[in-house]
Amino acid sequence: MNTVATVSKVFIAFQDNEEARPVVEAILADNPQADAVYSPGLVKINAPGHLVVRRATIEEQTGRPFDLQQIHVNLVTLSGHIDEDDDQFTLSWNQ
Amino acid sequence: MSTVTLKPYDFPAKDVRENFPAPLLYIGWDDHLMFASPYCLPLPPDTPFGALESAVLPGIYGEHPDFGKIDWSAVQWLKSGQPWKPDPARSLADNGLRHKDVIRFRTPGLTGLKGSHS
Amino acid sequence: MDTRVTKKKLGLKERYAAMTRGLAWDTTYQPMDKVFPFDRYEGIKIHDWEKWEDPFRLTMDAYWKYQGEKERKLYAVIEAFAQNNGQLGVADARYINALKIFIQAVTPLEYMAHRGFAHVGRHFTGAGARVAAQMQSVDELRHFQTETHAISHYNKYFNGMHNASHWYDRVWYLAVPKSFFEDAMSGGPFEFLTAVSFSFEYVLTNLLFVPFMSGAAHNGDMSTVTFGFSAQSDESRHMTLGIECIKFMLEQDPANVPIVQRWIDKWFWRGYRLLTIVAMMQDYMLPKRVMSWKEAWEMYAEENGGALFKDLARYGIRLPKGWEIACEGKDHISHQAWNAFYNFAAAAPFHTWVPTDEELNWLSEKYPDSFDQYYRPRLEFYRERQQAGHRYYSKTLPMLCTTCQIPMFFTEPGDPTKICYRETTHGGDKYHFCSDGCKHIFEQEPEKYVQSWLPVHQIYQGHCFKPGVDPTQPGFDPLAAVLDWYDLNVGRDNFDFEGSEDQRNFATWRGDAPQAGSAKKGGAA
């Protein structure tokens, strides 16, 4: 195991398309420690310990209302414990 | 441990000896993993053990360049992973081989394609 | 947003509560235990079903809305792909063989999962768990259908895709996924969720749907990448169901911990063995490569799985048994599996081949500790033999592991030069295994695995021939009779890619120059 001394990473990945782009940009804006890795068709965002997706930030990006559950349409995979309400979606590990 | 069930759970084993025309013998050639896995063969119990060398194994392993180089007098056999000395003149059954036994042979000095154990 | 019109009467959490638990009721004409008889006998103690959480809080109305949107997007891509003859845009016709494995081995599992989740979606006492399982059941049916639709376009042009459901019940290598799922479905509902939702979906399926699908995109197959990612978008929910179920069981009663750990041990190992074929697809069947199996394993299993088990340690859960051995296998299993399918290429409905020099060099670079030393020489030998007109095919049936049903090609931990042999005796009969993991699983439930339908043994028992075939006739060819029972199109569906009809057709359609020399040699057995 190579993760004993470090903070575990959470991640979330989306299809690399125009609908997902404002979501990805909002996540990167709200999570300064996150980094995005692009591979064909896919963008995977990793963050140490914790990551938040905020509805308000996505709405600022697009200028229109956004229902957070819309992320299901372009979501590919994720890792971490999830908590979701109307305003934000978080991923975290407890440790 | 046993299976946790709601009701009695007792079903026949699929691969008992009576279900096959001949007992199964598994055979592997160590250090020659170009042959991906050991093989499974139904062999009549009265087959002489020596027939493996002369009649059975050439058809299975003959394509390997090491096969023709085997010194059969130096071959080391293992049964269930333990060193074992079969008598080639006696039958499989008389050598103590039973249904679903596994035997392997080692060919000293032969280490496969370019020494890769392939 | 000052223009936002807020019509919502309930927040997400309240809406979820109202639409799941609020719609459920306790039975009165019959006791609840009689209506839900299956979720206690496994020994899992549940004190309060209200504690079950779906963190996505997805309700059925939202579910249909978003699934409908996913379908519209997916079918737009599939149709555009068909209209533009997208099959001609893939990197190389060898790639199509990965899709053959997909339709033969993965798609039928989606259908099995649909059935499995429909069953547990009926049988959990708690409404939250039932709703999540029912959604997943519908998802899995969707995956079965979308994969079938997407791949049906390729079926018009390529061999090896026309008979997947029939093969699933018969072809030797498909006994591996089939037995995996039947093992899970014949467990109780909590074991099923631990097996499929947690051990397989949470810990392992990223390895199938993420790097492999990204590879499909890289190889010009937009149809597959779209169904893959569309399916995987549901997997996020499935994985979440898996981890929530685990946390729920662990939090409900400390007596559940050892049961859950035993299931995690079992199903991690079974899932890891099942994924061997994905390792091979990733390293050998994507002509343009995104990442090696080893790299994918490190990213999705070691890093992510490591984080998960570190998190679960607070409940007293440890890494699954065999974890270190699985991690060591990342240097080996893709090569060992490809070798097995190369050996038995006459008996499987897809093609194998020796990688090109450039591909061999890529494998050397990605596997500096194993490839040149153990695996490259056999591939170069095969190529030499093929070019001399003697493509190697094994004609003898392999020894199979009783538990995972995979031919015994895995090597000893710590020694990739020796096959790993394990055996035990039960009821006076010997049983053989590829690993300590598979042996341990058998020993936990021998009365289950003595029923294994092992394809090699079934052939020798005479159960894999068409009615009326007489194996005692002089000159009887058992392999030909088995392939006939498979309904495999001999000479088109099987054998080497070199010299195959797929290879010739693809070159013709693309207007590529005829392949000098190589296509003539070594195609037949």
XYZ file of C-alpha atoms in Angstrom:
738
model
C 0.000 0.000 0.000
C 1.356 3.339 -1.006
C -1.264 5.478 0.706
C -0.506 4.989 4.369
C 1.047 8.349 5.121
C -0.788 10.480 2.570
C -4.312 11.841 2.382
C -6.480 9.595 0.222
C -7.720 11.133 -2.974
C -11.321 11.397 -3.997
C -12.134 11.695 -7.669
C -14.960 12.388 -10.052
C -14.876 11.853 -13.813
C -17.094 13.169 -16.582
C -17.414 12.644 -20.288
C -15.279 15.289 -21.903
C -18.042 17.258 -23.626
C -19.638 20.700 -23.751
C -22.309 19.920 -21.174
C -19.756 18.775 -18.657
C -17.336 21.642 -19.268
C -18.988 24.245 -16.990
C -19.291 21.611 -14.256
C -15.598 20.803 -14.542
C -14.685 24.489 -14.536
C -16.857 25.119 -11.487
C -15.220 22.249 -9.626
C -11.748 23.506 -10.429
C -12.740 26.997 -9.307
C -14.225 25.783 -6.013
C -11.480 23.259 -5.205
C -8.063 24.853 -5.565
C -6.329 21.595 -4.625
C -8.047 19.625 -7.389
C -6.394 18.753 -10.665
C -7.991 17.615 -13.901
C -6.497 14.852 -16.033
C -7.733 14.481 -19.614
C -7.651 11.231 -21.545
C -9.607 10.414 -24.733
C -13.281 11.142 -24.120
C -12.801 11.585 -20.393
C -11.865 14.173 -17.804
C -10.998 12.932 -14.311
C -10.702 15.367 -11.407
C -8.665 14.259 -8.389
C -8.548 16.028 -5.060
C -6.928 15.158 -1.735
C -9.500 14.118 0.884
C -12.468 16.208 -0.176
C -14.161 17.762 -3.196
C -17.274 19.894 -3.561
C -19.523 20.631 -6.536
C -21.557 23.804 -6.002
C -24.724 24.561 -7.911
C -24.214 28.326 -7.599
C -20.776 28.203 -9.225
C -22.064 26.159 -12.161
C -24.930 28.644 -12.582
C -22.431 31.499 -12.635
C -20.521 29.701 -15.370
C -23.554 29.087 -17.563
C -25.839 31.969 -16.619
C -28.821 29.704 -16.188
C -30.388 27.495 -13.539
C -28.791 24.110 -12.960
C -30.197 21.143 -11.092
C -27.298 19.293 -9.484
C -28.821 15.951 -10.376
C -28.151 16.832 -14.016
C -24.564 15.798 -13.398
C -25.762 12.185 -13.656
C -26.078 12.604 -17.406
C -22.352 13.068 -18.025
C -20.920 11.530 -14.880
C -18.615 8.590 -15.599
C -17.352 7.537 -12.203
C -16.435 8.777 -8.750
C -14.851 7.704 -5.508
C -15.460 8.749 -1.898
C -18.466 9.117 0.361
C -21.195 11.201 -1.219
C -23.450 13.793 0.308
C -25.862 15.648 -1.912
C -28.510 18.287 -1.352
C -30.048 20.969 -3.557
C -27.052 23.280 -3.351
C -23.976 21.105 -3.252
C -22.571 17.693 -3.845
C -19.549 16.562 -1.852
C -17.138 13.665 -1.980
C -14.933 12.848 0.993
C -13.017 10.155 2.848
C -13.279 10.046 6.656
C -9.861 9.668 8.110
C -17.725 -23.582 6.976
C -20.611 -24.580 4.868
C -23.148 -22.830 2.707
C -25.699 -20.834 4.693
C -29.135 -21.718 3.377
C -32.808 -21.438 4.205
C -33.522 -25.096 3.570
C -31.547 -28.364 3.441
C -28.899 -28.061 0.755
C -27.538 -31.288 -0.641
C -26.769 -31.776 -4.300
C -24.682 -34.387 -6.067
C -21.094 -33.571 -7.030
C -20.915 -33.152 -10.811
C -17.509 -34.647 -11.441
C -17.456 -37.960 -9.601
C -15.660 -40.846 -11.301
C -18.867 -42.610 -12.409
C -19.809 -39.666 -14.608
C -16.815 -40.164 -16.917
C -15.971 -42.980 -19.310
C -12.412 -42.990 -17.882
C -10.762 -41.354 -14.875
C -9.327 -37.889 -15.433
C -5.619 -37.250 -15.150
C -4.149 -33.744 -15.109
C -0.662 -33.337 -16.548
C 1.682 -30.338 -16.575
C 5.195 -29.759 -17.902
C 7.098 -27.472 -15.551
C 9.040 -24.512 -16.959
C 7.294 -24.701 -20.335
C 4.535 -22.173 -19.931
C 4.094 -21.581 -23.628
C 1.578 -24.336 -22.926
C -0.639 -22.016 -20.975
C -1.996 -24.488 -18.445
C -1.772 -28.143 -17.471
C -4.023 -30.438 -19.470
C -6.913 -32.649 -18.530
C -7.111 -36.129 -20.072
C -9.507 -39.045 -19.591
C -7.212 -42.090 -19.570
C -8.228 -45.727 -19.029
C -6.782 -46.962 -15.720
C -5.047 -49.896 -17.397
C -2.993 -47.580 -19.647
C 0.689 -48.311 -18.968
C 2.368 -45.286 -17.434
C 5.062 -45.550 -20.106
C 2.444 -44.839 -22.758
C 2.391 -41.229 -21.593
C 5.929 -40.747 -22.868
C 5.461 -42.728 -26.065
C 1.866 -42.062 -27.079
C 0.216 -39.257 -25.124
C 2.694 -36.464 -24.451
C 4.193 -36.172 -27.966
C 0.808 -35.143 -29.357
C 0.414 -32.507 -26.665
C 3.901 -31.088 -26.260
C 5.664 -32.145 -29.455
C 5.603 -28.663 -30.982
C 8.032 -27.332 -28.386
C 11.698 -27.357 -29.448
C 12.658 -28.706 -26.000
C 10.401 -31.738 -26.302
C 12.731 -33.689 -28.586
C 15.618 -32.971 -26.216
C 14.043 -34.606 -23.183
C 16.129 -37.299 -21.508
C 13.279 -39.446 -20.237
C 15.538 -41.333 -17.848
C 16.283 -38.045 -16.078
C 12.707 -36.765 -15.937
C 11.458 -35.956 -12.433
C 7.788 -36.590 -11.726
C 5.663 -34.937 -9.090
C 2.271 -36.065 -7.909
C 0.220 -33.428 -6.077
C 3.438 -31.401 -5.935
C 5.459 -34.147 -4.177
C 8.367 -36.058 -5.763
C 7.093 -39.345 -7.112
C 8.630 -42.313 -8.944
C 6.179 -44.052 -11.268
C 6.943 -47.408 -12.843
C 6.551 -47.021 -16.624
C 5.783 -50.717 -17.102
C 2.843 -50.689 -14.722
C -0.581 -49.216 -15.364
C -1.781 -45.810 -14.251
C -3.957 -47.502 -11.642
C -1.118 -49.697 -10.381
C 1.005 -46.597 -10.034
C -1.642 -45.335 -7.658
C -3.232 -42.770 -9.947
C -6.891 -42.115 -9.220
C -9.594 -39.928 -10.746
C -8.548 -36.241 -10.854
C -4.981 -36.773 -9.713
C -2.491 -34.178 -10.899
C 1.022 -35.063 -12.023
C 3.804 -32.832 -13.373
C 7.135 -33.517 -14.927
C 10.389 -31.615 -14.766
C 12.988 -31.926 -17.455
C 16.353 -30.946 -15.943
C 18.435 -28.618 -18.092
C 15.498 -27.556 -20.240
C 14.261 -24.086 -19.337
C 12.026 -23.234 -22.262
C 12.280 -20.759 -25.120
C 15.406 -18.633 -24.630
C 15.467 -19.676 -20.990
C 12.166 -17.901 -20.379
C 10.374 -20.906 -18.843
C 7.999 -20.633 -21.793
C -29.785 33.964 -10.450
C -32.482 36.541 -10.022
C -34.525 35.131 -12.910
C -34.739 31.720 -11.304
C -38.293 30.585 -10.755
C -38.419 28.498 -7.624
C -41.255 26.025 -7.840
C -39.840 23.354 -5.588
C -42.081 22.578 -2.699
C -39.669 20.124 -1.095
C -35.904 20.020 -0.867
C -34.004 17.051 -2.206
C -33.806 15.263 1.126
C -37.498 15.698 1.917
C -38.512 14.703 -1.588
C -36.391 11.559 -1.357
C -37.969 10.640 1.980
C -41.461 11.207 0.643
C -40.926 9.321 -2.602
C -39.249 6.247 -1.155
C -40.078 5.534 2.483
C -43.209 7.643 2.276
C -44.606 5.299 -0.353
C -43.785 2.118 1.540
C -45.922 0.413 4.143
C -45.693 -2.428 6.631
C -47.890 -5.389 5.826
C -50.742 -6.288 8.163
C -52.518 -9.333 6.662
C -49.226 -11.245 6.760
C -46.219 -10.721 9.015
C -43.359 -8.746 7.408
C -40.970 -11.674 7.974
C -43.113 -13.905 5.809
C -43.402 -11.299 3.058
C -39.647 -10.676 3.107
C -38.227 -14.103 3.951
C -34.771 -13.810 2.395
C -32.916 -11.006 4.126
C -32.346 -12.662 7.521
C -31.038 -16.154 6.933
C -27.573 -14.971 5.923
C -27.024 -13.859 9.499
C -26.892 -10.103 8.868
C -28.598 -8.315 11.756
C -30.578 -5.206 10.873
C -32.121 -3.156 13.680
C -33.290 -0.076 11.818
C -33.918 -0.011 8.086
C -34.590 3.741 8.328
C -30.829 4.241 8.558
C -30.373 3.108 4.965
C -29.283 6.132 2.917
C -29.100 6.783 -0.791
C -26.720 9.740 -0.817
C -27.734 10.669 -4.379
C -31.296 10.835 -3.129
C -32.508 9.946 -6.546
C -36.259 9.503 -6.779
C -38.041 7.546 -9.491
C -39.333 10.633 -11.325
C -35.850 12.154 -11.540
C -34.457 8.748 -12.446
C -36.679 8.440 -15.511
C -35.929 11.996 -16.552
C -32.157 11.648 -16.507
C -32.100 8.130 -17.908
C -34.249 9.335 -20.800
C -31.764 12.091 -21.462
C -28.866 9.644 -21.437
C -30.675 7.416 -23.920
C -31.362 10.267 -26.344
C -27.724 11.270 -26.324
C -26.537 7.713 -26.741
C -28.823 6.822 -29.623
C -27.923 10.033 -31.462
C -24.298 8.887 -31.406
C -25.100 5.291 -32.342
C -27.194 6.426 -35.308
C -24.608 8.912 -36.516
C -21.981 6.201 -36.208
C -24.030 3.823 -38.354
C -24.921 6.455 -40.946
C -21.282 7.421 -41.347
C -19.964 3.855 -41.570
C -18.094 4.458 -38.349
C -16.932 0.843 -38.286
C -14.431 1.788 -41.009
C -12.924 4.487 -38.839
C -11.626 2.241 -36.080
C -7.863 2.042 -35.788
C -7.505 -1.554 -36.893
C -9.849 -4.530 -37.409
C -8.051 -6.430 -34.644
C -9.693 -3.998 -32.231
C -13.135 -5.394 -33.152
C -12.225 -8.554 -31.258
C -12.415 -6.630 -28.009
C -16.034 -5.836 -28.907
C -16.649 -9.522 -29.557
C -15.510 -10.295 -26.021
C -17.718 -7.464 -24.821
C -20.874 -8.830 -26.430
C -20.002 -12.425 -25.515
C -18.835 -11.999 -21.938
C -19.928 -8.619 -20.560
C -23.327 -7.943 -22.096
C -24.883 -11.198 -20.829
C -23.709 -10.236 -17.336
C -25.694 -7.025 -17.613
C -28.761 -9.149 -18.160
C -27.883 -11.384 -15.222
C -27.410 -8.269 -13.114
C -30.835 -7.045 -14.219
C -32.348 -10.273 -12.927
C -30.294 -10.274 -9.762
C -31.258 -6.737 -8.809
C -34.901 -7.345 -9.673
C -34.773 -10.207 -7.172
C -33.143 -8.288 -4.338
C -35.239 -5.234 -5.208
C -38.202 -7.345 -4.200
C -36.693 -8.989 -1.170
C -35.150 -6.343 1.072
C -37.365 -5.397 3.957
C -36.249 -1.751 3.797
C -37.874 0.459 1.159
C -34.726 2.542 0.568
C -32.750 -0.542 -0.384
C -35.585 -1.848 -2.535
C -35.864 1.372 -4.523
C -32.113 1.564 -5.155
C -32.002 -2.078 -6.252
C -35.020 -1.623 -8.529
C -33.405 1.365 -10.251
C -30.287 -0.655 -10.741
C -32.284 -3.520 -12.192
C -33.698 -1.151 -14.811
C -30.206 0.259 -15.450
C -28.797 -3.175 -16.087
C -31.527 -4.000 -18.567
C -30.740 -0.700 -20.285
C -27.057 -1.652 -20.468
C -27.880 -5.029 -21.956
C -30.047 -3.367 -24.598
C -27.777 -0.442 -25.467
C -24.715 -2.663 -25.752
C -26.647 -5.060 -27.952
C -27.897 -2.205 -30.137
C -24.504 -0.522 -30.430
C -22.683 -3.745 -31.239
C -25.402 -4.963 -33.633
C -24.034 -2.470 -36.131
C -20.649 -4.204 -36.037
C -22.388 -7.553 -36.322
C -23.423 -6.593 -39.851
C -19.793 -6.458 -40.898
C -17.752 -8.730 -38.643
C -17.788 -12.345 -37.478
C -18.081 -13.555 -33.897
C -21.015 -11.422 -32.743
C -24.104 -13.183 -34.003
C -24.724 -15.768 -31.330
C -23.744 -14.298 -27.987
C -26.623 -15.559 -25.835
C -26.236 -19.084 -27.143
C -22.486 -19.023 -26.544
C -22.870 -17.647 -23.046
C -24.410 -20.924 -21.919
C -21.913 -23.128 -23.745
C -18.506 -21.765 -24.712
C -15.774 -22.779 -22.270
C -14.372 -19.359 -21.505
C -17.827 -17.892 -20.904
C -18.295 -20.303 -18.013
C -16.031 -17.888 -16.127
C -18.390 -14.867 -16.124
C -21.455 -17.101 -16.010
C -20.332 -18.992 -12.926
C -19.319 -15.738 -11.239
C -22.800 -14.341 -11.577
C -24.638 -17.541 -10.766
C -22.546 -17.820 -7.623
C -23.601 -14.289 -6.637
C -27.265 -14.795 -7.511
C -27.484 -18.011 -5.544
C -26.305 -16.199 -2.411
C -28.689 -14.198 -0.271
C -29.528 -10.533 -0.979
C -26.825 -9.069 1.257
C -24.154 -11.298 -0.194
C -25.366 -10.391 -3.676
C -24.938 -6.664 -3.007
C -21.541 -7.224 -1.413
C -20.502 -9.299 -4.426
C -21.840 -7.209 -7.250
C -22.353 -3.678 -5.958
C -19.393 -3.435 -3.647
C -16.618 -5.862 -4.573
C -17.232 -5.800 -8.287
C -18.726 -2.403 -9.057
C -17.029 -0.265 -6.438
C -13.629 -1.856 -6.281
C -13.206 -3.217 -9.792
C -15.497 -2.013 -12.616
C -13.719 1.273 -13.137
C -11.014 -0.903 -14.644
C -13.410 -2.094 -17.317
C -15.416 0.989 -18.081
C -12.952 3.819 -17.645
C -9.497 3.091 -19.130
C -10.847 0.556 -21.607
C -13.541 2.935 -22.860
C -11.083 5.769 -23.078
C -9.061 3.336 -25.177
C -12.102 2.744 -27.398
C -12.316 6.512 -27.965
C -8.645 6.600 -28.810
C -9.208 3.838 -31.350
C -11.925 5.750 -33.149
C -14.872 3.803 -31.762
C -17.250 6.554 -30.686
C -20.160 4.159 -30.546
C -18.559 1.981 -27.902
C -17.134 4.801 -25.868
C -20.571 6.361 -25.709
C -22.364 3.227 -24.555
C -19.489 2.552 -22.204
C -19.586 5.929 -20.545
C -23.362 5.976 -20.604
C -23.361 2.662 -18.753
C -20.639 3.847 -16.413
C -22.655 6.937 -15.509
C -25.120 4.505 -13.938
C -22.222 2.667 -12.319
C -21.537 5.715 -10.150
C -24.916 5.119 -8.585
C -24.311 1.369 -8.413
C -20.965 1.821 -6.713
C -22.624 4.131 -4.247
C -25.272 1.511 -3.534
C -22.425 -0.927 -2.868
C -20.587 1.228 -0.387
C -23.804 2.334 1.320
C -24.875 -1.266 1.745
C -21.505 -2.129 3.274
C -21.607 0.832 5.663
C -25.205 0.056 6.581
C -24.434 -3.562 7.477
C -21.330 -2.577 9.430
C -23.121 0.160 11.356
C -26.195 -1.912 12.179
C -24.464 -4.552 14.289
C -20.851 -5.443 15.111
C -21.743 -9.111 14.583
C -22.097 -8.306 10.888
C -18.421 -7.367 10.518
C -16.923 -10.861 10.173
C -19.649 -11.923 7.731
C -19.068 -8.865 5.584
C -15.297 -9.347 5.707
C -15.677 -12.951 4.560
C -17.820 -11.852 1.631
C -15.398 -9.069 0.719
C -12.537 -11.572 0.743
C -14.456 -13.983 -1.443
C -15.841 -11.504 -3.927
C -12.752 -9.404 -4.297
C -10.913 -12.530 -5.354
C -13.655 -13.776 -7.668
C -13.958 -10.325 -9.256
C -10.210 -10.010 -9.631
C -10.055 -13.348 -11.433
C -12.973 -12.339 -13.679
C -11.174 -9.131 -14.656
C -8.223 -11.085 -16.022
C -9.881 -10.941 -19.417
C -10.149 -7.147 -19.194
C -6.425 -6.981 -18.448
C -5.808 -8.865 -21.658
C -8.196 -6.663 -23.678
C -6.441 -3.581 -22.402
C -2.880 -4.684 -23.137
C -3.366 -6.696 -26.308
C -6.589 -5.697 -28.056
C -6.387 -1.907 -28.278
C -4.128 -1.130 -31.231
C -3.751 2.442 -30.007
C -3.005 2.424 -26.316
C -4.012 4.804 -23.556
C -2.543 3.059 -20.537
C -1.388 -0.413 -19.625
C -3.337 -2.751 -17.408
C -0.642 -2.304 -14.799
C -1.075 1.473 -14.806
C -4.853 1.128 -14.665
C -4.537 -1.302 -11.752
C -2.316 1.125 -9.877
C -4.693 4.022 -10.441
C -8.042 2.354 -9.849
C -7.291 -0.607 -7.600
C -4.227 0.273 -5.565
C -4.781 3.990 -5.128
C -8.548 4.104 -5.056
C -9.147 0.719 -3.430
C -6.438 1.569 -0.935
C -8.263 4.777 0.011
C -11.518 2.879 0.367
C -10.163 0.197 2.686
C -8.260 2.740 4.731
C -11.606 4.457 5.231
C -13.414 1.224 6.138
C -10.754 0.340 8.720
C -12.759 2.264 11.324
C -15.399 -0.492 11.157
C -12.788 -3.224 11.611
C -12.667 -4.072 7.907
C -9.242 -4.842 6.432
C -7.977 -5.183 2.883
C -9.400 -8.262 1.162
C -7.426 -11.492 1.433
C -5.204 -11.912 -1.581
C -4.856 -8.160 -2.148
C -1.031 -8.278 -2.248
C -1.090 -11.260 -4.590
C -3.517 -9.416 -6.849
C -1.223 -6.399 -6.883
C 1.739 -8.587 -7.788
C -0.332 -10.047 -10.633
C -0.474 -6.711 -12.426
C 2.855 -7.574 -14.086
C 1.646 -10.934 -15.346
C -2.026 -11.730 -15.778
C -2.659 -9.913 -19.073
C 0.224 -11.796 -20.715
C -0.775 -15.132 -19.235
C -4.382 -14.725 -20.364
C -3.423 -13.717 -23.894
C -1.212 -16.769 -24.088
C -4.103 -19.009 -23.049
C -6.432 -17.540 -25.658
C -3.659 -17.806 -28.249
C -3.328 -21.516 -27.343
C -7.062 -22.175 -27.527
C -7.906 -19.830 -30.414
C -9.562 -22.657 -32.320
C -12.254 -22.968 -29.664
C -13.249 -19.336 -28.960
C -15.364 -17.132 -31.249
C -12.840 -14.306 -31.581
C -9.389 -13.932 -33.077
C -5.999 -13.705 -31.417
C -2.632 -12.745 -32.924
C 0.980 -12.005 -32.162
C 1.412 -8.277 -31.523
C 3.504 -6.240 -33.963
C 7.085 -5.331 -33.083
C 5.999 -1.858 -32.134
C 3.396 -3.337 -29.789
C 5.880 -5.792 -28.309
C 8.181 -2.854 -27.616
C 5.365 -0.988 -25.915
C 4.735 -4.012 -23.705
C 8.457 -4.232 -22.893
C 8.443 -0.601 -21.897
C 5.292 -0.891 -19.762
C 6.329 -4.176 -18.150
C 10.069 -3.813 -17.568
C 10.044 -6.418 -14.786
C 8.284 -9.216 -16.598
C 7.646 -8.947 -20.316
C 11.042 -9.521 -21.918
C 12.026 -12.094 -19.362
C 8.944 -14.308 -19.419
C 6.497 -13.428 -22.161
C 8.187 -11.962 -25.223
C 10.076 -15.140 -26.195
C 6.912 -17.198 -26.533
C 5.223 -14.566 -28.703
C 8.263 -14.332 -30.976
C 8.361 -18.104 -31.210
C 4.680 -18.169 -32.184
C 5.318 -15.624 -34.917
C 8.233 -17.601 -36.270
C 6.124 -20.763 -36.367
C 3.216 -18.968 -37.968
C 5.384 -17.482 -40.670
C 6.654 -20.985 -41.378
C 3.034 -22.056 -41.876
C 2.586 -23.733 -38.472
C 0.453 -21.468 -36.337
C 0.370 -23.137 -32.912
C -3.019 -24.260 -31.614
C -3.500 -26.392 -28.547
C -5.777 -29.318 -29.301
C -5.895 -30.750 -25.791
C -8.365 -29.497 -23.220
C -6.970 -27.520 -20.294
C -7.164 -28.204 -16.587
C -9.579 -25.718 -15.012
C -9.796 -24.188 -11.556
C -12.901 -25.539 -9.813
C -13.864 -22.132 -8.418
C -13.118 -19.462 -11.046
C -13.248 -22.013 -13.921
C -10.281 -20.332 -15.633
C -7.640 -22.614 -17.167
C -4.836 -23.059 -14.642
C -2.459 -20.539 -16.183
C -1.745 -18.342 -13.166
C 1.697 -18.678 -11.637
C 2.942 -19.021 -8.069
C 3.072 -15.797 -6.086
C 6.713 -14.755 -6.213
C 7.616 -17.170 -9.020
C 6.275 -16.460 -12.511
C 8.071 -19.529 -13.865
C 5.812 -22.056 -12.094
C 2.119 -22.745 -12.455
C 0.293 -22.354 -9.156
C -1.335 -25.684 -8.227
C -3.586 -26.081 -5.193
C -5.840 -29.000 -4.299
C -8.159 -30.267 -1.614
C -10.277 -33.359 -1.035
C -13.991 -33.313 -0.377
C -16.372 -36.275 -0.228
C -13.561 -38.563 -1.373
C -12.872 -36.557 -4.558
C -10.018 -34.249 -5.409
C -10.631 -30.642 -6.389
C -8.052 -28.341 -7.964
C -7.517 -24.597 -7.847
C -5.462 -21.859 -9.451
C -4.701 -20.059 -6.196
C -5.058 -20.001 -2.454
C -7.927 -17.554 -2.983
C -9.981 -19.945 -5.100
C -9.143 -22.898 -2.832
C -10.242 -20.939 0.221
C -13.539 -19.984 -1.421
C -14.224 -23.642 -2.185
C -13.396 -24.740 1.342
C -15.842 -22.213 2.773
C -18.714 -23.706 0.754
C -17.701 -27.029 -0.769
C -21.286 -28.204 -1.211
C -21.831 -25.287 -3.581
C -18.750 -25.674 -5.771
C -18.908 -29.455 -6.145
C -21.727 -28.538 -8.535
C -19.449 -26.434 -10.784
C -20.311 -26.915 -14.447
C -16.720 -27.131 -15.621
C -16.732 -27.011 -19.430
C -13.805 -29.400 -19.873
C -15.346 -32.002 -17.600
C -18.734 -31.565 -19.235
C -17.178 -32.231 -22.633
C -15.574 -35.415 -21.296
C -18.901 -36.460 -19.778
C -20.397 -36.223 -23.254
C -22.756 -33.328 -22.513
C -21.437 -30.932 -25.143
C -22.357 -32.628 -28.393
C -25.508 -32.210 -30.459
C -28.203 -34.846 -29.971
C -27.511 -37.995 -31.962
C -23.734 -37.534 -32.036
C -21.964 -40.808 -31.252
C -18.566 -40.235 -29.630
C -17.710 -43.924 -30.006
C -17.730 -43.772 -33.822
C -14.324 -44.390 -35.423
C -12.605 -41.127 -36.352
C -14.801 -39.103 -33.997
C -13.381 -35.589 -33.646
C -14.471 -34.295 -30.237
C -13.303 -30.712 -30.802
C -15.253 -30.450 -34.070
C -18.325 -31.902 -32.354
C -18.050 -29.413 -29.493
C -17.660 -26.444 -31.860
C -20.716 -27.696 -33.722
C -22.644 -27.775 -30.431
C -21.440 -24.218 -29.761
C -22.831 -23.220 -33.205
C -19.513 -21.608 -33.872
C -18.810 -20.780 -37.509
C -15.548 -22.662 -37.856
C -13.029 -20.795 -40.001
C -14.804 -17.461 -39.652
C -15.441 -16.904 -35.947
C -12.286 -18.606 -34.643
C -8.538 -19.022 -35.382
C -5.869 -16.376 -35.885
C -6.610 -12.851 -37.048
C -3.974 -13.303 -39.760
C -5.797 -14.797 -42.685
C -9.254 -14.185 -41.224
C -12.271 -13.019 -43.172
C -12.467 -9.964 -40.890
C -8.937 -9.005 -41.853
C -9.577 -9.387 -45.590
C -12.909 -7.574 -45.513
C -11.643 -4.650 -43.510
C -8.667 -4.170 -45.827
C -10.976 -4.319 -48.849
C -13.499 -1.854 -47.426
C -10.810 0.580 -46.462
C -9.084 0.157 -49.813
C -5.847 -0.821 -48.096
C -3.215 -2.545 -50.202
C -3.483 -6.333 -49.937
C -1.240 -7.613 -47.183
C 1.763 -9.205 -48.788
C 2.505 -12.729 -47.717
C 1.349 -12.782 -44.150
C -2.340 -13.233 -44.875
C -1.740 -16.431 -46.789
C 0.123 -18.156 -44.022
C -0.925 -19.897 -40.926
C -4.615 -19.062 -40.868
C -5.884 -22.584 -40.585
C -5.401 -24.979 -37.734
